[in-house]
Each structure stands twice: as structure tokens, then as C-alpha cells.
Coordinates of N, CA and C in Angstrom, one line a residue:
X206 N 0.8 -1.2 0.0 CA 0.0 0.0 0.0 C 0.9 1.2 0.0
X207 N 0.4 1.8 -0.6 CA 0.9 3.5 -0.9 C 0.1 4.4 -0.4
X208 N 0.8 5.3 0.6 CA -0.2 6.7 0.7 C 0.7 8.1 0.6
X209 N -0.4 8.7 0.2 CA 0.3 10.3 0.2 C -0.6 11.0 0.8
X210 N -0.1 11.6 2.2 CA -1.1 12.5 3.1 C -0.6 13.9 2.5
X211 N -1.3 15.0 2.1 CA -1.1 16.5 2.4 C 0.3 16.9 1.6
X212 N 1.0 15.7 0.7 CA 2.1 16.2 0.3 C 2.4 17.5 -0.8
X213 N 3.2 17.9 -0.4 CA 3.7 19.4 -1.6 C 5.0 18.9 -1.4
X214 N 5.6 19.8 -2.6 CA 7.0 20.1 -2.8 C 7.1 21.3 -3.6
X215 N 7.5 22.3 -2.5 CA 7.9 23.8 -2.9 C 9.6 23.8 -3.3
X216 N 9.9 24.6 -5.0 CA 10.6 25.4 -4.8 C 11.3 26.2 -5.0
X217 N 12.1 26.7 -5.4 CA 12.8 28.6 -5.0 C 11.4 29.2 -5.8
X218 N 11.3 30.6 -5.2 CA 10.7 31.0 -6.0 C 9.2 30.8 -5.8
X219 N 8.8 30.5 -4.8 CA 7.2 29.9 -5.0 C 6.8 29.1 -5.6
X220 N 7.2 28.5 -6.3 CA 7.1 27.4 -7.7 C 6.5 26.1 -6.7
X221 N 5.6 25.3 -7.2 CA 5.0 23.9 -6.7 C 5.4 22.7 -7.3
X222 N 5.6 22.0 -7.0 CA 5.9 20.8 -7.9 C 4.5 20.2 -7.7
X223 N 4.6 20.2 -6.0 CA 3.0 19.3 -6.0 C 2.7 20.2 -5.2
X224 N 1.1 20.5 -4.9 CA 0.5 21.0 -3.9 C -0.3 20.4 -3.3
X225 N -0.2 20.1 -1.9 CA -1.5 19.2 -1.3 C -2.2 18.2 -1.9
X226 N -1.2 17.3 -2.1 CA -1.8 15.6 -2.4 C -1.8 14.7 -2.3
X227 N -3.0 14.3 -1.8 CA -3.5 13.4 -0.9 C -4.2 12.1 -1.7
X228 N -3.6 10.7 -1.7 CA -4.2 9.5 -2.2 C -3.9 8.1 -1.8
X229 N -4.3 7.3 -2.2 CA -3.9 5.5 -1.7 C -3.9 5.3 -3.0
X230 N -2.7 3.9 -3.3 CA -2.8 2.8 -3.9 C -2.6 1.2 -3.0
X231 N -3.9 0.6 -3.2 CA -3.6 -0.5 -2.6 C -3.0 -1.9 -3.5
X232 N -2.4 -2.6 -2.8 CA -2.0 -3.7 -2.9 C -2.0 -4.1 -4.0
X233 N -1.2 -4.6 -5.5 CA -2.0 -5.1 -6.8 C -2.7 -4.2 -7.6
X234 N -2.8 -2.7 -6.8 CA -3.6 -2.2 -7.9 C -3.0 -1.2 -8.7
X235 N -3.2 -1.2 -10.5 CA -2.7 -0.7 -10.8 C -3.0 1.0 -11.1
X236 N -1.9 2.0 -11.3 CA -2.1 3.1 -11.5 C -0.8 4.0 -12.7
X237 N -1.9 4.9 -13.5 CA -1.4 5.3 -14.1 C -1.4 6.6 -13.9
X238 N -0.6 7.3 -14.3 CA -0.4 9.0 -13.7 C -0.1 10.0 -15.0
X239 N -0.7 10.5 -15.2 CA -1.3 11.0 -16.8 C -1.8 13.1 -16.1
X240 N -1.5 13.7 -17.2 CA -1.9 14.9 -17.1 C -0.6 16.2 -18.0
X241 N -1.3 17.3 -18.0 CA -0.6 18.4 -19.1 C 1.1 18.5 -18.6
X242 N 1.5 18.9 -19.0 CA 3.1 19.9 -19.0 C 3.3 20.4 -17.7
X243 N 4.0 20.1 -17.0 CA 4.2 21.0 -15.7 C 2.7 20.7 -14.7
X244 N 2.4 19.5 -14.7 CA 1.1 19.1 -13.8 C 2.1 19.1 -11.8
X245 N 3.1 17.9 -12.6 CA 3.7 17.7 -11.5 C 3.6 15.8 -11.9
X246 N 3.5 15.5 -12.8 CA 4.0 13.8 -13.0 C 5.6 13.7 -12.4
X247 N 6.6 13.8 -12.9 CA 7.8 13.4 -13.1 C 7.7 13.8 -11.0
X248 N 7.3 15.0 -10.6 CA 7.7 15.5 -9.3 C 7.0 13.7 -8.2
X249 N 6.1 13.6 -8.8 CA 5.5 12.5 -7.7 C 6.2 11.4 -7.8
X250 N 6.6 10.9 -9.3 CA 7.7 9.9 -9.5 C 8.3 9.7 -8.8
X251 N 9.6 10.9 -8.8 CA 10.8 11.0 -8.2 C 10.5 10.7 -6.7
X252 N 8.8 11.3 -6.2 CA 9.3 10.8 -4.6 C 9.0 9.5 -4.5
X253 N 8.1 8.6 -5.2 CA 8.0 7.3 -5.3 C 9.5 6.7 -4.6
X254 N 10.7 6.9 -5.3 CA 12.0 6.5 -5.5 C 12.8 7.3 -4.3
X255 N 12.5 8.6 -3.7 CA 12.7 9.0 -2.8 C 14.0 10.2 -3.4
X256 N 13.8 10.1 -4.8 CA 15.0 11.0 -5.3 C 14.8 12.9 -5.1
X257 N 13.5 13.0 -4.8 CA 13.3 14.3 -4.0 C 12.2 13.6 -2.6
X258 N 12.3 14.9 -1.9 CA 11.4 14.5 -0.7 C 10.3 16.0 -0.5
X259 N 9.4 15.4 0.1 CA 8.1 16.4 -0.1 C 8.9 17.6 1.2
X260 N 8.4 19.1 0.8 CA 8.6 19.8 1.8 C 7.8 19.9 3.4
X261 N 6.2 19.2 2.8 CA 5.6 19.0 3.8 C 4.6 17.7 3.6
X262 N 4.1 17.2 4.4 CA 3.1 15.6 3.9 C 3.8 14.8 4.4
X263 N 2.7 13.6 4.3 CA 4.0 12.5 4.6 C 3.2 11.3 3.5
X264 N 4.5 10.4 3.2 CA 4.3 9.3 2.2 C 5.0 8.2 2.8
X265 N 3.9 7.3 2.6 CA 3.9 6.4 3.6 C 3.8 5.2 2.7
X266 N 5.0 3.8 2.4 CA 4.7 2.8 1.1 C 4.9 1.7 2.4
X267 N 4.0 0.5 2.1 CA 4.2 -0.5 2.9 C 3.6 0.5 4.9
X268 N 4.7 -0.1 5.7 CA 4.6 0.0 7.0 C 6.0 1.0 7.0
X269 N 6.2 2.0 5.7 CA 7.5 2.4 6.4 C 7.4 4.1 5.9
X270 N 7.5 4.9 6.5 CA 7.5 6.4 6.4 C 9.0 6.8 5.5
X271 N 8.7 7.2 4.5 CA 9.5 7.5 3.1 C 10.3 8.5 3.6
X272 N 10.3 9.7 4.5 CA 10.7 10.6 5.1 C 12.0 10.3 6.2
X273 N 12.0 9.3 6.8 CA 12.6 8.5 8.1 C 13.5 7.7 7.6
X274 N 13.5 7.2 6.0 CA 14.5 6.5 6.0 C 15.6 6.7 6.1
X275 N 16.7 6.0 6.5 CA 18.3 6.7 6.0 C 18.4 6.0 5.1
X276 N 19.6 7.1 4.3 CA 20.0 6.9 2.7 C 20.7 6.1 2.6
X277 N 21.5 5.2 3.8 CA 21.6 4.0 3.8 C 20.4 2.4 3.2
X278 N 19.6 3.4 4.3 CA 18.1 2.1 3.3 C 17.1 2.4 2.2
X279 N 17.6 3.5 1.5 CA 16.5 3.7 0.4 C 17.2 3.0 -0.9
X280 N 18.0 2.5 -0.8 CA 17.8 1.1 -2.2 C 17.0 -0.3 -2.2
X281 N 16.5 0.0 -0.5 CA 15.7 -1.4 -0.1 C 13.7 -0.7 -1.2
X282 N 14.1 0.7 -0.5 CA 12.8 0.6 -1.0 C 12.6 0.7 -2.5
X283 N 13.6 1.7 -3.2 CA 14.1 1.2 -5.0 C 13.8 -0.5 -5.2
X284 N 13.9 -1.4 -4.4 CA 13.9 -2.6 -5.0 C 12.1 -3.1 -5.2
X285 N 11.3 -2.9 -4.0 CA 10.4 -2.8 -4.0 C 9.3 -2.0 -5.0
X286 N 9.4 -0.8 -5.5 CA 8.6 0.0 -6.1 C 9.0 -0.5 -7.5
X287 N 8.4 -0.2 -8.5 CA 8.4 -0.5 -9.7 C 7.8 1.1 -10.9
X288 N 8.9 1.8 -11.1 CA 8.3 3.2 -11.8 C 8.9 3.0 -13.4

């Protein structure tokens, strides 16, 4: 399971990558992520992978807070996710 509480990612400049977004994917289920130029696709990606981190929110995959990890264990969760 996947969640994203409340997440944004601001930056310089006022600029949003995301603004307040909030969803679930459970278990098996598939999801496609679709929308215009500058929606903010590539920005949600990247946190999937944890290659940026939200400025505020929390994302939560499995039983483990995406925020908390150390960058010693974020290739555990690269093995798991599939982008």
C-alpha cells in the first residue's frame, strides 16, 4: 500500500511541484499517472524513489515512512517500487 497525506513540494521562488496531495494505492492495484506539462508527474515519480522529498506531507509505502528513512536504506525501497 501507498499513501500520500497532504504532500507538496515547494521550490525557489514559490514554484510547486505538488500542492496538497493526498491519495492511496492499494496492494496489486494498478495506477497510471497522466496529465498536461508542468502538472507535477515526473515530481511525484521521483518521490516514489525518494530522489526528491516532499517539503511537507507524509508518504507512507508499505509499513515504512518514506521521510525516516536513511539513505543507507533507500535502495531497499528502490527494489520494492516499480516506476
Amino acid at each position: 500500500m501507498i499513501r500520500f497525506t497532504h504532500v507538496s513540494r515547494k521550490y525557489d521562488n514559490d514554484n510547486y511541484g505538488l500542492r496538497d496531495i493526498s491519495f492511496s494505492v492499494e496492494q496489486g492495484e494498478f495506477v497510471y499517472v497522466v496529465g498536461r506539462s508542468g502538472a507535477g508527474k515526473s515530481t511525484l515519480l521521483k518521490m516514489f524513489n525518494r530522489e526528491e522529498s516532499p517539503t511537507s506531507g507524509e508518504i507512507i509505502m508499505g509499513n515504512v515512512k518514506v521521510a525516516r528513512l536513511r539513505d543507507s536504506q533507500v535502495y531497499k525501497l528502490r527494489r520494492q517500487v516499480g516506476v
